[in-house]
mmCIF file of C-alpha atoms in Angstrom:
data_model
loop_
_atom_site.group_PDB
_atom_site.id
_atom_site.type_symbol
_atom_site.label_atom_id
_atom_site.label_comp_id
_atom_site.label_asym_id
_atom_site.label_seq_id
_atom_site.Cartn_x
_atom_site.Cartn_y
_atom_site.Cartn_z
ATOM 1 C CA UNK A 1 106.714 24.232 -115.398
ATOM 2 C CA UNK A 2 104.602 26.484 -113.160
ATOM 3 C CA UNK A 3 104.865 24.782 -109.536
ATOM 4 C CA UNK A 4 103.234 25.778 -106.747
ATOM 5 C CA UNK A 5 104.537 24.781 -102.820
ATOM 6 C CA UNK A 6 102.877 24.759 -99.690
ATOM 7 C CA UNK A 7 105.837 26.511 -97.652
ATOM 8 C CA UNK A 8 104.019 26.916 -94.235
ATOM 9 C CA UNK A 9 105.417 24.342 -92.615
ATOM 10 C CA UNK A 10 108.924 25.973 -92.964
ATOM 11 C CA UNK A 11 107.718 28.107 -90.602
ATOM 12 C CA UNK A 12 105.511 26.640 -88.028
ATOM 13 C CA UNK A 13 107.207 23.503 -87.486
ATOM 14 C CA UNK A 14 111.062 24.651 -88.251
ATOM 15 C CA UNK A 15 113.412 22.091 -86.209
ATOM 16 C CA UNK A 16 111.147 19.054 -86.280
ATOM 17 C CA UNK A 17 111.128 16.461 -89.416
ATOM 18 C CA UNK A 18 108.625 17.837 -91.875
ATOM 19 C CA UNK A 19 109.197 21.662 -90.937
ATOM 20 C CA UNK A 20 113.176 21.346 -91.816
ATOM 21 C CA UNK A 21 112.244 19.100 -94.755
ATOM 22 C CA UNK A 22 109.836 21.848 -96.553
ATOM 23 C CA UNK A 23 112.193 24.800 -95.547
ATOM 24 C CA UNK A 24 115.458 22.804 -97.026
ATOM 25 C CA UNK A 25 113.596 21.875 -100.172
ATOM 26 C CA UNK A 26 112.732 25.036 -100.838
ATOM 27 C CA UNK A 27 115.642 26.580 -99.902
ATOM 28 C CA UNK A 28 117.309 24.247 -102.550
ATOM 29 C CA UNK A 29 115.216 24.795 -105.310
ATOM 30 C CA UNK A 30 115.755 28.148 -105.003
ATOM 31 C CA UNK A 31 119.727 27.525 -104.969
ATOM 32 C CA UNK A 32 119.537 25.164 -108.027
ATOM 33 C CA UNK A 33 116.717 25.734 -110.048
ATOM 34 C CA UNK A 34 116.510 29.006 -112.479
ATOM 35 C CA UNK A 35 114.107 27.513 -115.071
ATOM 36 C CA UNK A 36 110.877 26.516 -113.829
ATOM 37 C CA UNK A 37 108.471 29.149 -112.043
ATOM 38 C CA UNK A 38 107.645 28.461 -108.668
ATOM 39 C CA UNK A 39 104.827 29.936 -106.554
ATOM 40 C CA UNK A 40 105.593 29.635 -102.351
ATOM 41 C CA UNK A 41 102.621 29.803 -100.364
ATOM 42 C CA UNK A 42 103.797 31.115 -96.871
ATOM 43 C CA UNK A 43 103.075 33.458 -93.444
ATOM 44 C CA UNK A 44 105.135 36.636 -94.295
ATOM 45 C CA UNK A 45 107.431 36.257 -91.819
ATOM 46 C CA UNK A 46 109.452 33.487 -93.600
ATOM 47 C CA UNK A 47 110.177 35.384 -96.178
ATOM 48 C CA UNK A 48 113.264 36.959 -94.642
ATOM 49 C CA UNK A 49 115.632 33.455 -94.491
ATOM 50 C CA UNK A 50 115.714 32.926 -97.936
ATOM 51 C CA UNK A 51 116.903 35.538 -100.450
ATOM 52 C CA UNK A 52 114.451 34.201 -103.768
ATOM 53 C CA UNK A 53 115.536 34.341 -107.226
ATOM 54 C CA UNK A 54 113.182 36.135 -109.859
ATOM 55 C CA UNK A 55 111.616 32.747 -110.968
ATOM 56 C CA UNK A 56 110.011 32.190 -107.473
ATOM 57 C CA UNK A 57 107.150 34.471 -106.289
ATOM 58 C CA UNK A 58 105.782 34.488 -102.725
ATOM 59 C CA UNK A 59 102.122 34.362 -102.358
ATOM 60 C CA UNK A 60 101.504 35.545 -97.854
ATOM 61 C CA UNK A 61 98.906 32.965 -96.350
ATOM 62 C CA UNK A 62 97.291 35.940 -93.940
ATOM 63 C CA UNK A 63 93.814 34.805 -93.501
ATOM 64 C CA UNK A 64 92.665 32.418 -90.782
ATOM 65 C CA UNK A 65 96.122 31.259 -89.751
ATOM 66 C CA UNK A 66 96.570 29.663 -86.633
ATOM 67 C CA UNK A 67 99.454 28.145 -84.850
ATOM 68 C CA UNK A 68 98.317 24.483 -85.419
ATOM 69 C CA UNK A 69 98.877 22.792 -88.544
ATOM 70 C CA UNK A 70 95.955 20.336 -87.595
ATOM 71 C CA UNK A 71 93.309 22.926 -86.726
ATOM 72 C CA UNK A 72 94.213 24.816 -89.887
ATOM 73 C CA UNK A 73 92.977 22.005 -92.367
ATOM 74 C CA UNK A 74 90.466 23.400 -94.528
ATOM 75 C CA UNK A 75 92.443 26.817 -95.574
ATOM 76 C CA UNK A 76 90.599 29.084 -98.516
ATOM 77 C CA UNK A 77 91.066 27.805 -101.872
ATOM 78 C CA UNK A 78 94.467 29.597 -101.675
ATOM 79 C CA UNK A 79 94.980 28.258 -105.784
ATOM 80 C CA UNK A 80 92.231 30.606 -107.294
ATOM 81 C CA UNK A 81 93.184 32.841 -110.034
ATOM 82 C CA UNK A 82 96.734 30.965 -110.143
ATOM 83 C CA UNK A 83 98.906 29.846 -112.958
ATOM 84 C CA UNK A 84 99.861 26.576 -111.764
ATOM 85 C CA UNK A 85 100.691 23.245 -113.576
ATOM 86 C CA UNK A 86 101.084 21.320 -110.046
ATOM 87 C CA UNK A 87 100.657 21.970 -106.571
ATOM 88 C CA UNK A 88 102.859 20.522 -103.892
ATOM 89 C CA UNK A 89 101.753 19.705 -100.248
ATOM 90 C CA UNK A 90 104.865 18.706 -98.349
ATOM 91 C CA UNK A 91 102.637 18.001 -95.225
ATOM 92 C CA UNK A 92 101.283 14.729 -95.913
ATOM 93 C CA UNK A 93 99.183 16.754 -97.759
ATOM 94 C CA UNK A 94 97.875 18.159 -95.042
ATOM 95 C CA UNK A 95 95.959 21.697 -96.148
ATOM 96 C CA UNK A 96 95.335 20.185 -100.077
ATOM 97 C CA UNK A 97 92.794 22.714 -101.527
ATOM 98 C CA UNK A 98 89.594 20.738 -102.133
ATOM 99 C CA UNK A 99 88.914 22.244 -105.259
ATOM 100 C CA UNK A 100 91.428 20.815 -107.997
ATOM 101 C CA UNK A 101 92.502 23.262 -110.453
ATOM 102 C CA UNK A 102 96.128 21.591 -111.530
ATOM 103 C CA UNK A 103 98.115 18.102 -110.949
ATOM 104 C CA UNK A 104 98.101 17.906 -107.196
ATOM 105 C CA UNK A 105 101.338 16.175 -105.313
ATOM 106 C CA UNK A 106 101.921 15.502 -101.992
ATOM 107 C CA UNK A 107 104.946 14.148 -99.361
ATOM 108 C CA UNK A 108 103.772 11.473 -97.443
ATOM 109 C CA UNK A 109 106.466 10.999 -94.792
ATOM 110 C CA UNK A 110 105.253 7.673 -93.141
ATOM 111 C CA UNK A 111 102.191 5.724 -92.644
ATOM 112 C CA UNK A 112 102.563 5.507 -88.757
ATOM 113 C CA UNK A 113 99.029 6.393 -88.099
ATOM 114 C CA UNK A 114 97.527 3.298 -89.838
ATOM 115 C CA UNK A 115 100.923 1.317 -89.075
ATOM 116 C CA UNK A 116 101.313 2.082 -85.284
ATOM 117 C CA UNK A 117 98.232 3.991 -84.366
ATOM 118 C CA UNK A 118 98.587 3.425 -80.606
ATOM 119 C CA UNK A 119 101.661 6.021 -80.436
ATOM 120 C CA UNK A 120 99.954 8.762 -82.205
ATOM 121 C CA UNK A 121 97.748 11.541 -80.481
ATOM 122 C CA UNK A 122 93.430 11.232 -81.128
ATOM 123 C CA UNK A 123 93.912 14.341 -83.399
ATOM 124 C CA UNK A 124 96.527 12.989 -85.820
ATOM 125 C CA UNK A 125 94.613 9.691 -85.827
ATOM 126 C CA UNK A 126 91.551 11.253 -86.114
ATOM 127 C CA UNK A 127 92.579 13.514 -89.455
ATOM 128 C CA UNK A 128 93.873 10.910 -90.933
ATOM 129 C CA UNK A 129 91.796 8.632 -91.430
ATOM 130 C CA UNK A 130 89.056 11.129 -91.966
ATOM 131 C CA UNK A 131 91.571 12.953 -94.722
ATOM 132 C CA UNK A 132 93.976 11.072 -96.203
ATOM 133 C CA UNK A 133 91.905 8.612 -98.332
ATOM 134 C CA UNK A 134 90.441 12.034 -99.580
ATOM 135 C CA UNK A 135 93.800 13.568 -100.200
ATOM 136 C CA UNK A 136 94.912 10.260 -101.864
ATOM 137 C CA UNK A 137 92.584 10.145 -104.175
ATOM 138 C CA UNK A 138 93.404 13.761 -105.431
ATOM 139 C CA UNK A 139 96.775 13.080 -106.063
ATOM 140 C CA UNK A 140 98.492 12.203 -109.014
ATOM 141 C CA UNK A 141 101.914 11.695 -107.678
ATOM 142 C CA UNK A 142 103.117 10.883 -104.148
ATOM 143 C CA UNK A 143 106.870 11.965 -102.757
ATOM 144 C CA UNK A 144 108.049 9.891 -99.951
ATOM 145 C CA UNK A 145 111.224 10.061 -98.113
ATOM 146 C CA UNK A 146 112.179 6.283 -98.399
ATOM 147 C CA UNK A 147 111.952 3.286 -100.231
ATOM 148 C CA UNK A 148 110.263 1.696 -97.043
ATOM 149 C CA UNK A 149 107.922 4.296 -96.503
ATOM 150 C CA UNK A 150 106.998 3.713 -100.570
ATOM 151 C CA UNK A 151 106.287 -0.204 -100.285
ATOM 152 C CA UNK A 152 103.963 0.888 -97.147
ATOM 153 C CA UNK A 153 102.391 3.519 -99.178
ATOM 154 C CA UNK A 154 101.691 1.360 -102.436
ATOM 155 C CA UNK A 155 100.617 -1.227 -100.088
ATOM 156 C CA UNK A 156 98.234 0.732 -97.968
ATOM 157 C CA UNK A 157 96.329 2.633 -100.324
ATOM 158 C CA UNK A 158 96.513 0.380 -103.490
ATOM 159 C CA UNK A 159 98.705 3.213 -105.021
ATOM 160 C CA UNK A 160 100.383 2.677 -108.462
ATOM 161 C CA UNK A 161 103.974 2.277 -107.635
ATOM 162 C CA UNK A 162 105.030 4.022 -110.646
ATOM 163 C CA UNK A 163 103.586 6.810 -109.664
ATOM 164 C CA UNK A 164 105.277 7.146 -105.764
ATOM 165 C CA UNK A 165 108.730 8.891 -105.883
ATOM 166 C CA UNK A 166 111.797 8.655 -103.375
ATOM 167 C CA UNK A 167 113.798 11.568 -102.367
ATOM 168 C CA UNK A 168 115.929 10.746 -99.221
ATOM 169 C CA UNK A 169 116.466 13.585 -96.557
ATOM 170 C CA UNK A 170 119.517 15.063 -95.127
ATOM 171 C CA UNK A 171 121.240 16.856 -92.217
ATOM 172 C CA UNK A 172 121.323 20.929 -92.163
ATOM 173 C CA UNK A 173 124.901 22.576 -93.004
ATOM 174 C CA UNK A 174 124.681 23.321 -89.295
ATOM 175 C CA UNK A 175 125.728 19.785 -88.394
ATOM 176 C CA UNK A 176 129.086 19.099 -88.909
ATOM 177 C CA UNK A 177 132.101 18.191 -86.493
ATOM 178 C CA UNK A 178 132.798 21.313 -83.489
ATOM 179 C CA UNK A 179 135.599 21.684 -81.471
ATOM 180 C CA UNK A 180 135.211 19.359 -78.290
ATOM 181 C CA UNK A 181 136.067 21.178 -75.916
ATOM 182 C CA UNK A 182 133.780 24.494 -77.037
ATOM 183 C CA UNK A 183 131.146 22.117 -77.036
ATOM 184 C CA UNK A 184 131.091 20.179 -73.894
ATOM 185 C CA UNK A 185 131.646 23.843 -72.248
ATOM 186 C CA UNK A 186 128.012 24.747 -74.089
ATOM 187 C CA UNK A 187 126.484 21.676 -72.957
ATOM 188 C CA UNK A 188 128.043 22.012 -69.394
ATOM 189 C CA UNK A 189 126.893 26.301 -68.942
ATOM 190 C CA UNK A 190 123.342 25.625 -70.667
ATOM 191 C CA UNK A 191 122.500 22.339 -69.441
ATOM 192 C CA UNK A 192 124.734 21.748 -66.640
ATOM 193 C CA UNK A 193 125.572 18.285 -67.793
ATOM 194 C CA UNK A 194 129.749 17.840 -67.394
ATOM 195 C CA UNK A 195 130.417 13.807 -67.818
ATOM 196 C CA UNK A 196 130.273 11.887 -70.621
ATOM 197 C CA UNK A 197 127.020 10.598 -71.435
ATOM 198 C CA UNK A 198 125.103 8.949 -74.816
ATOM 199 C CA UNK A 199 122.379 10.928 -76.368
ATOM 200 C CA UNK A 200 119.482 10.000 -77.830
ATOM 201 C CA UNK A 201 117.631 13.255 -79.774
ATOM 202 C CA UNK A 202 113.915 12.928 -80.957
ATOM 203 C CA UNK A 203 110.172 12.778 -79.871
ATOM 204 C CA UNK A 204 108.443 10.946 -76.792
ATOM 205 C CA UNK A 205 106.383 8.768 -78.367
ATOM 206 C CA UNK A 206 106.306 5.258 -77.574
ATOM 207 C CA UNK A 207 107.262 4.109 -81.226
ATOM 208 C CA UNK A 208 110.567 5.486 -80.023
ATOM 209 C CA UNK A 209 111.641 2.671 -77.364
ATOM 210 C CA UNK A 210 112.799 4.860 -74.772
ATOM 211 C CA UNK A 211 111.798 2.444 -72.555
ATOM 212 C CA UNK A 212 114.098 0.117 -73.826
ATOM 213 C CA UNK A 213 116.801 2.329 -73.898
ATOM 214 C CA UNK A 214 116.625 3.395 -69.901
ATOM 215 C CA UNK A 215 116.349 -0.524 -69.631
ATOM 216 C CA UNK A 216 119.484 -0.960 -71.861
ATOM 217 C CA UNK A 217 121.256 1.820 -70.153
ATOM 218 C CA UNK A 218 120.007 -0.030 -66.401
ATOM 219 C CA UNK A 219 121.955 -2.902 -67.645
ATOM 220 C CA UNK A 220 125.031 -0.897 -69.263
ATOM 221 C CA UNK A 221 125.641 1.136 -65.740
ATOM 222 C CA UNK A 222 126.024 -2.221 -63.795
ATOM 223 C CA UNK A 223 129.035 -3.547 -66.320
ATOM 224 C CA UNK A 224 130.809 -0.064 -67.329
ATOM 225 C CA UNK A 225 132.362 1.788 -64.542
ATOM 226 C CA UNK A 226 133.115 5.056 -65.618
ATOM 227 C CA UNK A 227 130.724 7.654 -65.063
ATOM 228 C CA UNK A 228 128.165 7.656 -68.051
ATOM 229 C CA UNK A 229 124.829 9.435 -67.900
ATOM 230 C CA UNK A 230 122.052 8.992 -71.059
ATOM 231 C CA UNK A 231 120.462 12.496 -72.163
ATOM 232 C CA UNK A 232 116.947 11.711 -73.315
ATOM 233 C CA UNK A 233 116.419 15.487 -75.053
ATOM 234 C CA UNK A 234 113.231 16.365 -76.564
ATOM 235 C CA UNK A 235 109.696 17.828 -75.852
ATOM 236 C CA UNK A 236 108.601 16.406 -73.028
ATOM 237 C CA UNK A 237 105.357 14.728 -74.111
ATOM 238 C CA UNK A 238 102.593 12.611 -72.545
ATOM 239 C CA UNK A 239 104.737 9.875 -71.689
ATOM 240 C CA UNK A 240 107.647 11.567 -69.884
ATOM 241 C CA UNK A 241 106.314 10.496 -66.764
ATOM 242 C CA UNK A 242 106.175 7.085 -67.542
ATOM 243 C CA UNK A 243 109.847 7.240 -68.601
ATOM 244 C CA UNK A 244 110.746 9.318 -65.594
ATOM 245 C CA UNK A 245 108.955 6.318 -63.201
ATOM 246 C CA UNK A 246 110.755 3.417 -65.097
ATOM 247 C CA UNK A 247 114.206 5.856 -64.780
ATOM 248 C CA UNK A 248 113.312 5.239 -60.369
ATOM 249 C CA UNK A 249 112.089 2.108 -60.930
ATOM 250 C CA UNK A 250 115.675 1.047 -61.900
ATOM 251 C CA UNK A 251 117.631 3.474 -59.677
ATOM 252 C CA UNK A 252 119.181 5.639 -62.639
ATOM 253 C CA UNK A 253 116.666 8.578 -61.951
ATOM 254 C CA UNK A 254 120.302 10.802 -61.109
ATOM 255 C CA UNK A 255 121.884 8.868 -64.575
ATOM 256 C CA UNK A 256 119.210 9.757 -66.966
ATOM 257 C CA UNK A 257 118.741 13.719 -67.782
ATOM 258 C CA UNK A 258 115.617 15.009 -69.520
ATOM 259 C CA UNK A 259 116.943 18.840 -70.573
ATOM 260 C CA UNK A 260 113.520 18.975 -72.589
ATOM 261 C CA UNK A 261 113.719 20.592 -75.995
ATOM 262 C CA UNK A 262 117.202 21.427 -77.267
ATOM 263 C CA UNK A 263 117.246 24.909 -79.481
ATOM 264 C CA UNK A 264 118.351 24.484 -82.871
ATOM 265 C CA UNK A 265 121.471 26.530 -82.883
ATOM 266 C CA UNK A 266 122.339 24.014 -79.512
ATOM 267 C CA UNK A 267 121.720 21.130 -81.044
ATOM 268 C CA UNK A 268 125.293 20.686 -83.216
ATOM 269 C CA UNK A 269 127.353 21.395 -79.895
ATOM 270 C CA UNK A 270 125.009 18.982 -78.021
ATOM 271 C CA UNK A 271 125.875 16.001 -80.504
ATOM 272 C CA UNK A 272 129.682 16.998 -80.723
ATOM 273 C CA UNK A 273 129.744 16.740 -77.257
ATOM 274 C CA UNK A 274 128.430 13.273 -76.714
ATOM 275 C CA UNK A 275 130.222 10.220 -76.239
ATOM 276 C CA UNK A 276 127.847 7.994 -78.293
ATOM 277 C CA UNK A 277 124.500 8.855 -80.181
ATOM 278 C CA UNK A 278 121.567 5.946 -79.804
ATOM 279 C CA UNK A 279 118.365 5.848 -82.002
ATOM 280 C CA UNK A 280 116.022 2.528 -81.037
ATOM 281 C CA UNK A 281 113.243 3.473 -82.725
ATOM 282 C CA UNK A 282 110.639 0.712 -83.538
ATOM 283 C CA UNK A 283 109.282 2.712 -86.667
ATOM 284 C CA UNK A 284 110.735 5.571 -89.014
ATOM 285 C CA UNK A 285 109.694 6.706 -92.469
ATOM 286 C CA UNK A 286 113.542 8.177 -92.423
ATOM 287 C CA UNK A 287 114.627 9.204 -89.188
ATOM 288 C CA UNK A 288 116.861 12.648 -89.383
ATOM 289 C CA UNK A 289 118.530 12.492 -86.125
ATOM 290 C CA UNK A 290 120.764 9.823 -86.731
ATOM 291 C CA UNK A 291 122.578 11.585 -90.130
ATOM 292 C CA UNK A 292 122.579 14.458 -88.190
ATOM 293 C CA UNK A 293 125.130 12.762 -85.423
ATOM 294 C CA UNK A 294 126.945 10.902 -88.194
ATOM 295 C CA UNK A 295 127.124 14.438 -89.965
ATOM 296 C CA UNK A 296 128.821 15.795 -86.540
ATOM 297 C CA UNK A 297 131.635 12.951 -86.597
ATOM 298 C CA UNK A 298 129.193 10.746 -83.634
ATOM 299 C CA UNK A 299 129.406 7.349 -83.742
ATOM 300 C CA UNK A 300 126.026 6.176 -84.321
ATOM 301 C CA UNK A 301 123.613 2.941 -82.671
ATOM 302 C CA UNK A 302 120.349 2.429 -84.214
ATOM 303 C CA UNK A 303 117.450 0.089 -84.613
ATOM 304 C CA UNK A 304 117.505 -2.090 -87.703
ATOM 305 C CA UNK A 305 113.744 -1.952 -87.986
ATOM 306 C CA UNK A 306 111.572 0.056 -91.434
ATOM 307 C CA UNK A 307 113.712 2.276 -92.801
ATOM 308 C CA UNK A 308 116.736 2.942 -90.833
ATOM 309 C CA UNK A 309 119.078 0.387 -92.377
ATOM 310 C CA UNK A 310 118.484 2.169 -95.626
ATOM 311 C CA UNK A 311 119.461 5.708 -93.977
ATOM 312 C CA UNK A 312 122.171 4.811 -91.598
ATOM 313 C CA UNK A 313 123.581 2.219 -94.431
ATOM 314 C CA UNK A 314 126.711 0.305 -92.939
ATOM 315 C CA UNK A 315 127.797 3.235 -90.749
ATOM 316 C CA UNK A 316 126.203 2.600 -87.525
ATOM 317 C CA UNK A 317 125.676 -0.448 -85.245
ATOM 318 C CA UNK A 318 122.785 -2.126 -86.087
ATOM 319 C CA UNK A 319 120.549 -3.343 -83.424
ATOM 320 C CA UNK A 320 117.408 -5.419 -82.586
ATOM 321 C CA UNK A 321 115.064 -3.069 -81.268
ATOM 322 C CA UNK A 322 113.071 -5.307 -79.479
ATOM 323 C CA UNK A 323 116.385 -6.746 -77.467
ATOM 324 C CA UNK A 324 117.028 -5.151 -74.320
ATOM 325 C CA UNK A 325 120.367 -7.406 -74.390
ATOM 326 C CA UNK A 326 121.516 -6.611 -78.301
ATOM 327 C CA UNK A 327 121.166 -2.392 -77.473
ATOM 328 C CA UNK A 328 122.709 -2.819 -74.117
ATOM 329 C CA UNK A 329 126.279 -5.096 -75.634
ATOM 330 C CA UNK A 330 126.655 -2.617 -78.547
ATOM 331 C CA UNK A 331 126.657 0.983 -76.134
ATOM 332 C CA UNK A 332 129.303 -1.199 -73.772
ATOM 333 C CA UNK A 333 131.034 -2.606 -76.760
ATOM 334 C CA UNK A 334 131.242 1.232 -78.774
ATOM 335 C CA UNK A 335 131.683 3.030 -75.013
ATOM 336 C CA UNK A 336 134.707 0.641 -74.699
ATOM 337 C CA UNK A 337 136.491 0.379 -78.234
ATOM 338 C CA UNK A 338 137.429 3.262 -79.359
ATOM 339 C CA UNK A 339 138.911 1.971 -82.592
ATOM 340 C CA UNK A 340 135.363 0.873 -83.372
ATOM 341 C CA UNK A 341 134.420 4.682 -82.074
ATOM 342 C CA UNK A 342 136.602 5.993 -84.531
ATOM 343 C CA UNK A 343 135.624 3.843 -87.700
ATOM 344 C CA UNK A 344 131.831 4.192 -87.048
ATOM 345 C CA UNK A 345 132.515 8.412 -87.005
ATOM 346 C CA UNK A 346 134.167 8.054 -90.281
ATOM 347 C CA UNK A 347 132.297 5.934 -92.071
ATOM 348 C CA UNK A 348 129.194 8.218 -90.478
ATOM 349 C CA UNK A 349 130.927 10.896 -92.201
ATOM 350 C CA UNK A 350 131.089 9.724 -95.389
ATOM 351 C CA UNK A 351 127.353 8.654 -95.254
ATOM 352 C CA UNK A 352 125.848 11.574 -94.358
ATOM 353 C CA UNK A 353 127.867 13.298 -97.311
ATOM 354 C CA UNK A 354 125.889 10.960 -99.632
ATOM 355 C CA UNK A 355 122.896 12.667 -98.266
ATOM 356 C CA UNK A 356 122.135 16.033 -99.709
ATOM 357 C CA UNK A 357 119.517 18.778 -99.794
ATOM 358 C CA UNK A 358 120.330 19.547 -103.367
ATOM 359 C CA UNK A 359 119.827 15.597 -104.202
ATOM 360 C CA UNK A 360 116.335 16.341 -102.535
ATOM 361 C CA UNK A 361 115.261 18.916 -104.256
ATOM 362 C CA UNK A 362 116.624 17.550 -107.497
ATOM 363 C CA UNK A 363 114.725 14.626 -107.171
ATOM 364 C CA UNK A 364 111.473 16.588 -106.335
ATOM 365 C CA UNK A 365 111.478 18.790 -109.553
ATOM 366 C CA UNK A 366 112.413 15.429 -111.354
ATOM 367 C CA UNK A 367 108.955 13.905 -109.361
ATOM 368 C CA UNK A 368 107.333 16.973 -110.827
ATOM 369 C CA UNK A 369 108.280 17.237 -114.555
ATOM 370 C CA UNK A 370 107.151 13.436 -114.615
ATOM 371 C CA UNK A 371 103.313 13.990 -112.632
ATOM 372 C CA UNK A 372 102.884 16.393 -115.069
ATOM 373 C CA UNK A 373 104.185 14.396 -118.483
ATOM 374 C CA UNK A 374 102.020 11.533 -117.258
#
């Protein structure tokens, strides 16, 4: 097969969802397949993470990039004069060329714009429902990165379900259990944190329920005694002020610590150093963050909502995310057994080992070979 790939998000968006998802897949492609011939369409400067094998070529998008994925939509027909048997889009196919020269396939992460449109900016609403029915209807294969995300998918666009394919995410080599004490020291000299606290890593977007978890962790300060703060880390978006008002609202303003975006080669000592890792999101397609703290040895709360049961599997407490009361008994009950502590980071462990990069990208060039057969 001749494939083509989209690489510029592994650039532009490195560290958030879809940016480490299109540099890891074709980081792993490279690593595992030598057969198939593989055009990467990316800025020049990405070039120099990944050492390439002969059957992958790099084709430098120079002309009329900017630093936006979502003001760079209509790019120059970027396929012309290529060999290609399909074209990949990893982007919710953000950037698909409009003229259609091969089999087109795309990653559609999530549906959260049509499914939750209130917690997504005008922009992102805005493109797509202006684009995607376009981009749809060009494709002849969709990748998505759960089997939640597919039903929604099939559902919402009347797609043929044979023709959707699952390939689940994973954590980065870089998460994996640190020494303790090295890490609390980073966390303490960068971020000047230096008690235990429970993390919660991701965006700010309502969909998220951080206001549930300050009002869970409101609740959790008046029964457990010790001295516990919550780290809320993340770009601070649009709605950090509301969370920062609710945070004084309820007197924990000096419990609850914003740090604001954590850099990648932080982020491993930030989990290791954490007491207890929370995710209460109302609405993933996957959700990384979690297997990233199970992958680190954390023990692990999350929302039982869309697809997080399927990521987390039985290795984290399981929570309603609309109950203030069900988050707030399962932090006390993990903060205060640490038998349960200790099962939930081992059973973590062996989860996020079931979750591979190289099962990603396996399952991608399996997606292609069958677009293209069909």
């Amino acid at each position: 097969m001749k494939i083509g790939i989209d690489g510029r998000a592994a650039n532009w968006y490195r560290g958030t969802g879809i940016g480490t998802y299109t540099y890891q897949l074709i980081k792993h492609i490279n690593e595992i397949d030598l057969i198939n011939n593989y055009t990467i369409f990316i800025p020049p400067n990405v070039k120099k993470n990944i050492s390439f094998n002969n059957n992958i070529s790099i084709n430098n998008i120079t002309e009329n990039c900017k630093n936006n994925f979502w003001d760079e939509v209509n790019i120059p027909n970027i396929l012309k004069g290529k060999d290609i048997d399909i074209y990949h889009v990893p982007q919710n196919g953000i950037g698909m060329p409009k003229t259609k020269k091969c089999s087109f396939i795309i990653t559609l992460h999530d549906i959260i714009p049509y499914k939750m449109p209130e917690t997504v900016s005008e922009q992102y609403l805005k493109l797509f429902h202006e684009k995607l029915p376009q981009i749809i209807d060009s494709c002849d294969g969709i990748i998505t990165v759960s089997e939640y995300s597919k039903k929604d998918i099939i559902k919402a666009f009347n797609f043929p379900k044979e023709k959707v394919f699952v390939t689940h995410l994973a954590s980065e080599d870089i998460y994996k259990p640190l020494d303790k004490i090295i890490s609390k020291n980073l966390v303490k000299n960068y971020y000047s944190i230096d008690t235990d606290y429970i993390l919660y890593v991701g965006g700010f977007s309502p969909r998220k329920n951080i206001l549930g978890l300050i009002d869970a962790f409101s609740k959790l300060t008046e029964k457990y005694k010790k001295d516990i703060k919550l780290v809320i880390a993340g770009t601070k978006g649009k709605s950090y002020s509301i969370y920062k008002k609710r945070c004084e609202e309820l007197n924990v303003d000096n419990k609850v610590l914003f740090p604001g975006f954590i850099p990648l080669n932080h982020l491993p000592y930030v989990y290791n150093a954490c007491k207890l890792f929370v995710y209460p999101s109302f609405y993933e397609g996957f959700g990384l963050p979690p297997v990233e703290a199970m992958a680190c040895g954390v023990p692990v709360i999350a929302s039982k909502a869309t697809s997080i049961p399927e990521v987390v599997s039985d290795a984290a407490i399981l929570i309603n995310p609309h109950d203030i009361d069900d988050l707030y008994n399962s932090m006390y009950e993990a903060l205060s057994n640490r038998d349960l502590r200790k099962s939930l980071s081992l059973k973590g462990l062996v989860r996020s080992s079931e979750l591979t990069w190289n099962n990603t990208a396996k399952n991608t060039i399996i997606a292609y070979n069958k677009v293209i057969n069909n």
